[in-house]
Structure formats: structure tokens, C-alpha cells
Amino acid sequence: MHQISPNDLVDMSTMSSANIYRIELSYAHDDNILFSERIYKENARLYLHKTLANIVEKAALKAREHQCRLILYDGLRTTTAQKKMLETRAVKDNPHWLQEPRLLSPPGAGAHPRGMAIDVSLETLDGQLLDMGTAFDFLSPDPSPQANPAHREYNHGESIRKNRALLDSIMLGAANEENIDLMPLPQEWWDYRMQPKVYSQFVALSDNDLPEAMKMCD
């Protein structure tokens, strides 16, 4: 497996196009919907692998064409942060979240600890969130398409389906321009990631793999 160099990670606040999207790093705040306690350090930055960063930059430009702004909620989520999530009061109060089918990934699993997943939504240029059917990070006790309103196949009304289709067209259209096969995570409308055959070639990152300024947790 390959090791990801810190030089391959992009601080999304430093991109030349950073003024056309909004970064709202959810887990750097204690009012995040899932855990209600802070996971990242307060001054944490949103990092993405450079390949995904280029896609997000193009997506932000496409969103502007639709008079919308892309919101970035989370990117690199180190194994250090994933372990910290499992120690939260919310998880301890809901141990079934860790039973199969798991509602939370074990540390090291998935694309987030490689900077190869991005959680996003859309808002109007005056700051009104587009209705996607649930808030970002909504967690349903039943992950099935019929019971989970965050699932991409849940039977929402026309306006919500239209908003989700717009987000899909923006993200997947940008990926196509980069010749990248981006995968929308089925059970979370906000999650777009590199394909497993790509991210599984790389070792998951912990805070110990990063320079002090890039570490995600205190």
C-alpha cells in the first residue's frame, strides 16, 4: 500500500477559488448534529487529497453557474479523529451504532481518513440552504433506503429530489471533467468519494503522520 504524503493534501482555505465556496468544518464545533461535542481542534483546516481538491474546485465553479454556493463540511478525517468519535458520549449512549450494519466506520475504514471523501451541500448566494430532505450528518437508526431519509433512494418529494439531482450533477460533472469516477455514498446524500479500488491502495492517515500544523485533533 502507498503512503500519502502531507504534500499531497490541499488546505481548501488556501485554494485560489476559496472565495466561491464556504467551509463549515462541522467537527471543529461542539454543536455538530451527530456528536454534540467537538472532535477536531478549533483551528483545524479542511484538507483533501489533491485529486479530489481539483474536483471540488471545479464543482464550486459549476455551483456558481446555478446561482448556488458549495458548502464543504468535512474532508480528511484522520484515524485519530475516528477513534475520538468512538469515545463520545453519543456513541457510548448508542452502542448499536457500532453493530452491523455499522452506522459509524471503524478507524481506518473508508475514504475520509485518506482525504479522498468530501461532505458537501448547496446554499443560495444569500445563504439559504437548499432543502435536501435532512440536515447534513443526519443519522437514521435504520439505514435502509425505505426508512432512512438521508439515503439517496428515499422517496422524497419533487423539490428535494431536484435539489439532490443538482448537487449530483455538479459534483459528478466536475469529476467527469477530471476523468475521475466519483462515487456518491448511497446512504448519505452529502458524501462523495473516490472509488474503493482507488482509496484502498493508500494507508489511512493518523495525526501522527502529519506535521503539527496539519493535525486534526488537539
PDB file of C-alpha atoms in Angstrom:
ATOM      1  CA  MET A   1       0.000   0.000   0.000  1.00  0.00           C
ATOM      2  CA  HIS A   2       1.058   3.573  -0.636  1.00  0.00           C
ATOM      3  CA  GLN A   3       1.643   6.248   1.993  1.00  0.00           C
ATOM      4  CA  ILE A   4       0.007   9.624   1.377  1.00  0.00           C
ATOM      5  CA  SER A   5       2.458  12.487   1.729  1.00  0.00           C
ATOM      6  CA  PRO A   6       1.280  15.633   3.536  1.00  0.00           C
ATOM      7  CA  ASN A   7       2.358  17.419   0.362  1.00  0.00           C
ATOM      8  CA  ASP A   8      -0.445  15.603  -1.463  1.00  0.00           C
ATOM      9  CA  LEU A   9      -3.063  17.189   0.819  1.00  0.00           C
ATOM     10  CA  VAL A  10      -4.599  20.558  -0.013  1.00  0.00           C
ATOM     11  CA  ASP A  11      -5.810  23.036   2.592  1.00  0.00           C
ATOM     12  CA  MET A  12      -9.078  24.056   0.954  1.00  0.00           C
ATOM     13  CA  SER A  13      -8.975  27.505   2.554  1.00  0.00           C
ATOM     14  CA  THR A  14      -5.861  28.307   0.504  1.00  0.00           C
ATOM     15  CA  MET A  15      -7.230  27.425  -2.938  1.00  0.00           C
ATOM     16  CA  SER A  16      -7.406  30.341  -5.359  1.00  0.00           C
ATOM     17  CA  SER A  17     -11.149  29.693  -5.683  1.00  0.00           C
ATOM     18  CA  ALA A  18     -11.786  29.570  -1.908  1.00  0.00           C
ATOM     19  CA  ASN A  19     -13.894  32.720  -2.110  1.00  0.00           C
ATOM     20  CA  ILE A  20     -16.579  30.922  -4.153  1.00  0.00           C
ATOM     21  CA  TYR A  21     -17.305  28.130  -1.667  1.00  0.00           C
ATOM     22  CA  ARG A  22     -17.910  28.100   2.074  1.00  0.00           C
ATOM     23  CA  ILE A  23     -16.019  25.906   4.527  1.00  0.00           C
ATOM     24  CA  GLU A  24     -18.012  24.869   7.573  1.00  0.00           C
ATOM     25  CA  LEU A  25     -15.815  22.233   9.200  1.00  0.00           C
ATOM     26  CA  SER A  26     -18.525  20.587  11.240  1.00  0.00           C
ATOM     27  CA  TYR A  27     -16.475  18.566  13.703  1.00  0.00           C
ATOM     28  CA  ALA A  28     -14.405  21.594  14.734  1.00  0.00           C
ATOM     29  CA  HIS A  29     -17.529  22.848  16.550  1.00  0.00           C
ATOM     30  CA  ASP A  30     -19.271  21.410  19.590  1.00  0.00           C
ATOM     31  CA  ASP A  31     -22.736  21.928  18.103  1.00  0.00           C
ATOM     32  CA  ASN A  32     -22.350  19.329  15.338  1.00  0.00           C
ATOM     33  CA  ILE A  33     -25.551  17.347  14.906  1.00  0.00           C
ATOM     34  CA  LEU A  34     -24.108  13.867  15.360  1.00  0.00           C
ATOM     35  CA  PHE A  35     -21.925  14.048  18.467  1.00  0.00           C
ATOM     36  CA  SER A  36     -22.750  17.404  20.117  1.00  0.00           C
ATOM     37  CA  GLU A  37     -19.117  17.693  21.130  1.00  0.00           C
ATOM     38  CA  ARG A  38     -16.032  18.895  19.323  1.00  0.00           C
ATOM     39  CA  ILE A  39     -13.883  16.256  17.599  1.00  0.00           C
ATOM     40  CA  TYR A  40     -11.295  18.380  15.788  1.00  0.00           C
ATOM     41  CA  LYS A  41      -9.223  21.168  17.275  1.00  0.00           C
ATOM     42  CA  GLU A  42     -10.881  24.574  16.971  1.00  0.00           C
ATOM     43  CA  ASN A  43      -8.448  25.820  14.327  1.00  0.00           C
ATOM     44  CA  ALA A  44      -8.442  22.619  12.253  1.00  0.00           C
ATOM     45  CA  ARG A  45      -8.406  23.009   8.482  1.00  0.00           C
ATOM     46  CA  LEU A  46     -10.299  21.064   5.842  1.00  0.00           C
ATOM     47  CA  TYR A  47      -7.817  19.022   3.819  1.00  0.00           C
ATOM     48  CA  LEU A  48      -8.414  16.961   0.700  1.00  0.00           C
ATOM     49  CA  HIS A  49      -6.189  14.790  -1.424  1.00  0.00           C
ATOM     50  CA  LYS A  50      -5.081  16.935  -4.360  1.00  0.00           C
ATOM     51  CA  THR A  51      -7.078  14.894  -6.885  1.00  0.00           C
ATOM     52  CA  LEU A  52     -10.326  15.450  -5.015  1.00  0.00           C
ATOM     53  CA  ALA A  53      -9.428  19.072  -4.281  1.00  0.00           C
ATOM     54  CA  ASN A  54      -9.316  19.792  -8.020  1.00  0.00           C
ATOM     55  CA  ILE A  55     -12.750  18.214  -8.444  1.00  0.00           C
ATOM     56  CA  VAL A  56     -14.221  20.288  -5.627  1.00  0.00           C
ATOM     57  CA  GLU A  57     -12.776  23.469  -7.101  1.00  0.00           C
ATOM     58  CA  LYS A  58     -14.456  22.725 -10.433  1.00  0.00           C
ATOM     59  CA  ALA A  59     -17.682  21.814  -8.626  1.00  0.00           C
ATOM     60  CA  ALA A  60     -17.702  25.156  -6.830  1.00  0.00           C
ATOM     61  CA  LEU A  61     -17.475  26.931 -10.181  1.00  0.00           C
ATOM     62  CA  LYS A  62     -20.332  24.833 -11.536  1.00  0.00           C
ATOM     63  CA  ALA A  63     -22.440  25.664  -8.490  1.00  0.00           C
ATOM     64  CA  ARG A  64     -21.970  29.358  -9.234  1.00  0.00           C
ATOM     65  CA  GLU A  65     -23.396  28.786 -12.711  1.00  0.00           C
ATOM     66  CA  HIS A  66     -26.604  27.723 -10.927  1.00  0.00           C
ATOM     67  CA  GLN A  67     -26.517  30.741  -8.594  1.00  0.00           C
ATOM     68  CA  CYS A  68     -25.525  28.483  -5.696  1.00  0.00           C
ATOM     69  CA  ARG A  69     -22.587  28.167  -3.336  1.00  0.00           C
ATOM     70  CA  LEU A  70     -20.948  24.864  -2.433  1.00  0.00           C
ATOM     71  CA  ILE A  71     -20.578  24.204   1.309  1.00  0.00           C
ATOM     72  CA  LEU A  72     -17.743  21.946   2.476  1.00  0.00           C
ATOM     73  CA  TYR A  73     -18.447  20.168   5.772  1.00  0.00           C
ATOM     74  CA  ASP A  74     -15.682  17.586   6.090  1.00  0.00           C
ATOM     75  CA  GLY A  75     -12.781  16.067   4.216  1.00  0.00           C
ATOM     76  CA  LEU A  76      -9.751  14.409   5.768  1.00  0.00           C
ATOM     77  CA  ARG A  77     -10.859  12.643   8.945  1.00  0.00           C
ATOM     78  CA  THR A  78      -7.785  11.033  10.449  1.00  0.00           C
ATOM     79  CA  THR A  79      -7.889   7.748  12.320  1.00  0.00           C
ATOM     80  CA  THR A  80      -7.122   9.839  15.402  1.00  0.00           C
ATOM     81  CA  ALA A  81     -10.399  11.688  14.875  1.00  0.00           C
ATOM     82  CA  GLN A  82     -12.275   8.479  14.086  1.00  0.00           C
ATOM     83  CA  LYS A  83     -11.113   6.961  17.384  1.00  0.00           C
ATOM     84  CA  LYS A  84     -12.142  10.123  19.216  1.00  0.00           C
ATOM     85  CA  MET A  85     -15.621   9.836  17.706  1.00  0.00           C
ATOM     86  CA  LEU A  86     -15.997   6.353  19.178  1.00  0.00           C
ATOM     87  CA  GLU A  87     -15.239   7.761  22.630  1.00  0.00           C
ATOM     88  CA  THR A  88     -18.002  10.382  22.560  1.00  0.00           C
ATOM     89  CA  ARG A  89     -20.988  10.302  24.871  1.00  0.00           C
ATOM     90  CA  ALA A  90     -23.304   9.958  21.862  1.00  0.00           C
ATOM     91  CA  VAL A  91     -21.647   6.699  20.797  1.00  0.00           C
ATOM     92  CA  LYS A  92     -21.495   5.331  24.334  1.00  0.00           C
ATOM     93  CA  ASP A  93     -25.214   6.041  24.689  1.00  0.00           C
ATOM     94  CA  ASN A  94     -25.915   4.297  21.368  1.00  0.00           C
ATOM     95  CA  PRO A  95     -23.713   1.175  21.237  1.00  0.00           C
ATOM     96  CA  HIS A  96     -25.890  -0.232  18.455  1.00  0.00           C
ATOM     97  CA  TRP A  97     -24.264   2.316  16.129  1.00  0.00           C
ATOM     98  CA  LEU A  98     -21.223   0.017  16.135  1.00  0.00           C
ATOM     99  CA  GLN A  99     -23.146  -3.178  15.427  1.00  0.00           C
ATOM    100  CA  GLU A 100     -23.536  -4.497  11.884  1.00  0.00           C
ATOM    101  CA  PRO A 101     -24.582  -2.881   9.682  1.00  0.00           C
ATOM    102  CA  ARG A 102     -22.409  -0.233  11.346  1.00  0.00           C
ATOM    103  CA  LEU A 103     -23.607   3.356  11.320  1.00  0.00           C
ATOM    104  CA  LEU A 104     -20.064   4.578  12.069  1.00  0.00           C
ATOM    105  CA  SER A 105     -16.952   3.331  10.300  1.00  0.00           C
ATOM    106  CA  PRO A 106     -14.160   1.760  12.349  1.00  0.00           C
ATOM    107  CA  PRO A 107     -10.901   3.759  12.422  1.00  0.00           C
ATOM    108  CA  GLY A 108      -9.046   3.439   9.146  1.00  0.00           C
ATOM    109  CA  ALA A 109     -12.048   2.396   7.083  1.00  0.00           C
ATOM    110  CA  GLY A 110     -13.391   4.334   4.135  1.00  0.00           C
ATOM    111  CA  ALA A 111     -12.143   7.279   2.112  1.00  0.00           C
ATOM    112  CA  HIS A 112     -12.241  10.055   4.726  1.00  0.00           C
ATOM    113  CA  PRO A 113      -9.013   9.031   6.540  1.00  0.00           C
ATOM    114  CA  ARG A 114      -7.228   9.325   3.212  1.00  0.00           C
ATOM    115  CA  GLY A 115      -8.619  12.760   2.305  1.00  0.00           C
ATOM    116  CA  MET A 116     -10.494  11.103  -0.555  1.00  0.00           C
ATOM    117  CA  ALA A 117     -14.071  11.869   0.536  1.00  0.00           C
ATOM    118  CA  ILE A 118     -15.871  15.179   0.798  1.00  0.00           C
ATOM    119  CA  ASP A 119     -19.119  16.053   2.564  1.00  0.00           C
ATOM    120  CA  VAL A 120     -20.940  18.890   0.808  1.00  0.00           C
ATOM    121  CA  SER A 121     -24.221  20.692   0.309  1.00  0.00           C
ATOM    122  CA  LEU A 122     -25.548  23.740  -1.517  1.00  0.00           C
ATOM    123  CA  GLU A 123     -26.878  27.110  -0.469  1.00  0.00           C
ATOM    124  CA  THR A 124     -28.167  30.104  -2.381  1.00  0.00           C
ATOM    125  CA  LEU A 125     -25.836  33.051  -2.802  1.00  0.00           C
ATOM    126  CA  ASP A 126     -27.694  34.817   0.012  1.00  0.00           C
ATOM    127  CA  GLY A 127     -27.032  31.918   2.381  1.00  0.00           C
ATOM    128  CA  GLN A 128     -30.242  29.870   2.296  1.00  0.00           C
ATOM    129  CA  LEU A 129     -29.622  26.128   2.457  1.00  0.00           C
ATOM    130  CA  LEU A 130     -31.214  24.094  -0.317  1.00  0.00           C
ATOM    131  CA  ASP A 131     -33.609  21.529   1.130  1.00  0.00           C
ATOM    132  CA  MET A 132     -32.000  18.104   0.784  1.00  0.00           C
ATOM    133  CA  GLY A 133     -34.547  16.289   2.948  1.00  0.00           C
ATOM    134  CA  THR A 134     -32.334  16.056   6.038  1.00  0.00           C
ATOM    135  CA  ALA A 135     -29.603  18.056   7.688  1.00  0.00           C
ATOM    136  CA  PHE A 136     -26.005  17.136   6.936  1.00  0.00           C
ATOM    137  CA  ASP A 137     -24.917  14.190   9.118  1.00  0.00           C
ATOM    138  CA  PHE A 138     -28.453  13.031   9.866  1.00  0.00           C
ATOM    139  CA  LEU A 139     -28.184   9.513  11.269  1.00  0.00           C
ATOM    140  CA  SER A 140     -31.131   7.163  10.911  1.00  0.00           C
ATOM    141  CA  PRO A 141     -31.411   4.140  13.239  1.00  0.00           C
ATOM    142  CA  ASP A 142     -32.471   2.165  10.167  1.00  0.00           C
ATOM    143  CA  PRO A 143     -30.063   2.676   7.227  1.00  0.00           C
ATOM    144  CA  SER A 144     -32.347   1.052   4.641  1.00  0.00           C
ATOM    145  CA  PRO A 145     -33.486   3.160   1.658  1.00  0.00           C
ATOM    146  CA  GLN A 146     -37.121   2.939   2.744  1.00  0.00           C
ATOM    147  CA  ALA A 147     -36.509   4.186   6.304  1.00  0.00           C
ATOM    148  CA  ASN A 148     -33.510   6.499   6.030  1.00  0.00           C
ATOM    149  CA  PRO A 149     -34.422   9.939   4.628  1.00  0.00           C
ATOM    150  CA  ALA A 150     -30.717  10.665   4.075  1.00  0.00           C
ATOM    151  CA  HIS A 151     -30.473   7.722   1.661  1.00  0.00           C
ATOM    152  CA  ARG A 152     -30.268   8.644  -1.999  1.00  0.00           C
ATOM    153  CA  GLU A 153     -33.126   6.264  -2.864  1.00  0.00           C
ATOM    154  CA  TYR A 154     -35.548   7.501  -0.194  1.00  0.00           C
ATOM    155  CA  ASN A 155     -38.878   8.585  -1.672  1.00  0.00           C
ATOM    156  CA  HIS A 156     -38.768  12.358  -1.173  1.00  0.00           C
ATOM    157  CA  GLY A 157     -40.938  14.952  -2.866  1.00  0.00           C
ATOM    158  CA  GLU A 158     -40.068  16.531  -6.185  1.00  0.00           C
ATOM    159  CA  SER A 159     -38.322  19.658  -4.859  1.00  0.00           C
ATOM    160  CA  ILE A 160     -35.930  17.659  -2.667  1.00  0.00           C
ATOM    161  CA  ARG A 161     -35.184  15.222  -5.485  1.00  0.00           C
ATOM    162  CA  LYS A 162     -34.477  18.186  -7.751  1.00  0.00           C
ATOM    163  CA  ASN A 163     -32.045  19.731  -5.255  1.00  0.00           C
ATOM    164  CA  ARG A 164     -30.211  16.441  -4.790  1.00  0.00           C
ATOM    165  CA  ALA A 165     -30.041  15.929  -8.542  1.00  0.00           C
ATOM    166  CA  LEU A 166     -28.483  19.380  -8.882  1.00  0.00           C
ATOM    167  CA  LEU A 167     -25.809  18.536  -6.314  1.00  0.00           C
ATOM    168  CA  ASP A 168     -25.133  15.235  -8.085  1.00  0.00           C
ATOM    169  CA  SER A 169     -24.819  16.916 -11.463  1.00  0.00           C
ATOM    170  CA  ILE A 170     -22.397  19.489 -10.050  1.00  0.00           C
ATOM    171  CA  MET A 171     -20.151  17.012  -8.250  1.00  0.00           C
ATOM    172  CA  LEU A 172     -20.204  14.236 -10.839  1.00  0.00           C
ATOM    173  CA  GLY A 173     -19.898  16.680 -13.716  1.00  0.00           C
ATOM    174  CA  ALA A 174     -16.768  18.161 -12.156  1.00  0.00           C
ATOM    175  CA  ALA A 175     -15.334  14.677 -11.608  1.00  0.00           C
ATOM    176  CA  ASN A 176     -16.016  13.715 -15.211  1.00  0.00           C
ATOM    177  CA  GLU A 177     -14.056  16.747 -16.398  1.00  0.00           C
ATOM    178  CA  GLU A 178     -11.109  15.427 -14.377  1.00  0.00           C
ATOM    179  CA  ASN A 179     -11.662  11.890 -15.747  1.00  0.00           C
ATOM    180  CA  ILE A 180     -12.323  10.622 -12.230  1.00  0.00           C
ATOM    181  CA  ASP A 181     -15.075   8.152 -11.357  1.00  0.00           C
ATOM    182  CA  LEU A 182     -16.518   9.737  -8.205  1.00  0.00           C
ATOM    183  CA  MET A 183     -18.844   7.642  -6.047  1.00  0.00           C
ATOM    184  CA  PRO A 184     -21.878   9.130  -4.275  1.00  0.00           C
ATOM    185  CA  LEU A 185     -22.260   7.200  -0.998  1.00  0.00           C
ATOM    186  CA  PRO A 186     -25.769   5.665  -1.198  1.00  0.00           C
ATOM    187  CA  GLN A 187     -26.852   6.177   2.410  1.00  0.00           C
ATOM    188  CA  GLU A 188     -25.599   9.782   2.756  1.00  0.00           C
ATOM    189  CA  TRP A 189     -26.687  12.345   0.163  1.00  0.00           C
ATOM    190  CA  TRP A 190     -23.809  14.671   1.147  1.00  0.00           C
ATOM    191  CA  ASP A 191     -20.907  12.208   0.739  1.00  0.00           C
ATOM    192  CA  TYR A 192     -18.886  11.929  -2.482  1.00  0.00           C
ATOM    193  CA  ARG A 193     -15.715   9.851  -2.576  1.00  0.00           C
ATOM    194  CA  MET A 194     -13.110   8.222  -4.715  1.00  0.00           C
ATOM    195  CA  GLN A 195     -13.853   4.643  -5.666  1.00  0.00           C
ATOM    196  CA  PRO A 196     -12.794   1.912  -3.184  1.00  0.00           C
ATOM    197  CA  LYS A 197     -10.384   0.469  -5.751  1.00  0.00           C
ATOM    198  CA  VAL A 198      -8.555   3.810  -5.611  1.00  0.00           C
ATOM    199  CA  TYR A 199      -8.528   4.766  -1.931  1.00  0.00           C
ATOM    200  CA  SER A 200      -7.875   1.203  -0.751  1.00  0.00           C
ATOM    201  CA  GLN A 201      -4.410   1.449  -2.315  1.00  0.00           C
ATOM    202  CA  PHE A 202      -3.419   4.011   0.323  1.00  0.00           C
ATOM    203  CA  VAL A 203      -2.724   3.762   4.043  1.00  0.00           C
ATOM    204  CA  ALA A 204      -5.154   5.662   6.268  1.00  0.00           C
ATOM    205  CA  LEU A 205      -3.625   8.736   7.883  1.00  0.00           C
ATOM    206  CA  SER A 206      -3.411   9.409  11.595  1.00  0.00           C
ATOM    207  CA  ASP A 207      -2.463  12.724  13.161  1.00  0.00           C
ATOM    208  CA  ASN A 208       0.979  11.212  13.797  1.00  0.00           C
ATOM    209  CA  ASP A 209       1.535  11.101  10.035  1.00  0.00           C
ATOM    210  CA  LEU A 210       1.044  14.859   9.713  1.00  0.00           C
ATOM    211  CA  PRO A 211       3.067  17.955  10.635  1.00  0.00           C
ATOM    212  CA  GLU A 212       1.893  19.690  13.801  1.00  0.00           C
ATOM    213  CA  ALA A 213       0.055  22.432  11.903  1.00  0.00           C
ATOM    214  CA  MET A 214      -1.940  19.868   9.894  1.00  0.00           C
ATOM    215  CA  LYS A 215      -3.062  17.640  12.766  1.00  0.00           C
ATOM    216  CA  MET A 216      -6.848  17.444  13.056  1.00  0.00           C
ATOM    217  CA  CYS A 217      -7.206  16.883  16.819  1.00  0.00           C
ATOM    218  CA  ASP A 218      -5.875  18.538  19.969  1.00  0.00           C
TER     219      ASP A 218
END
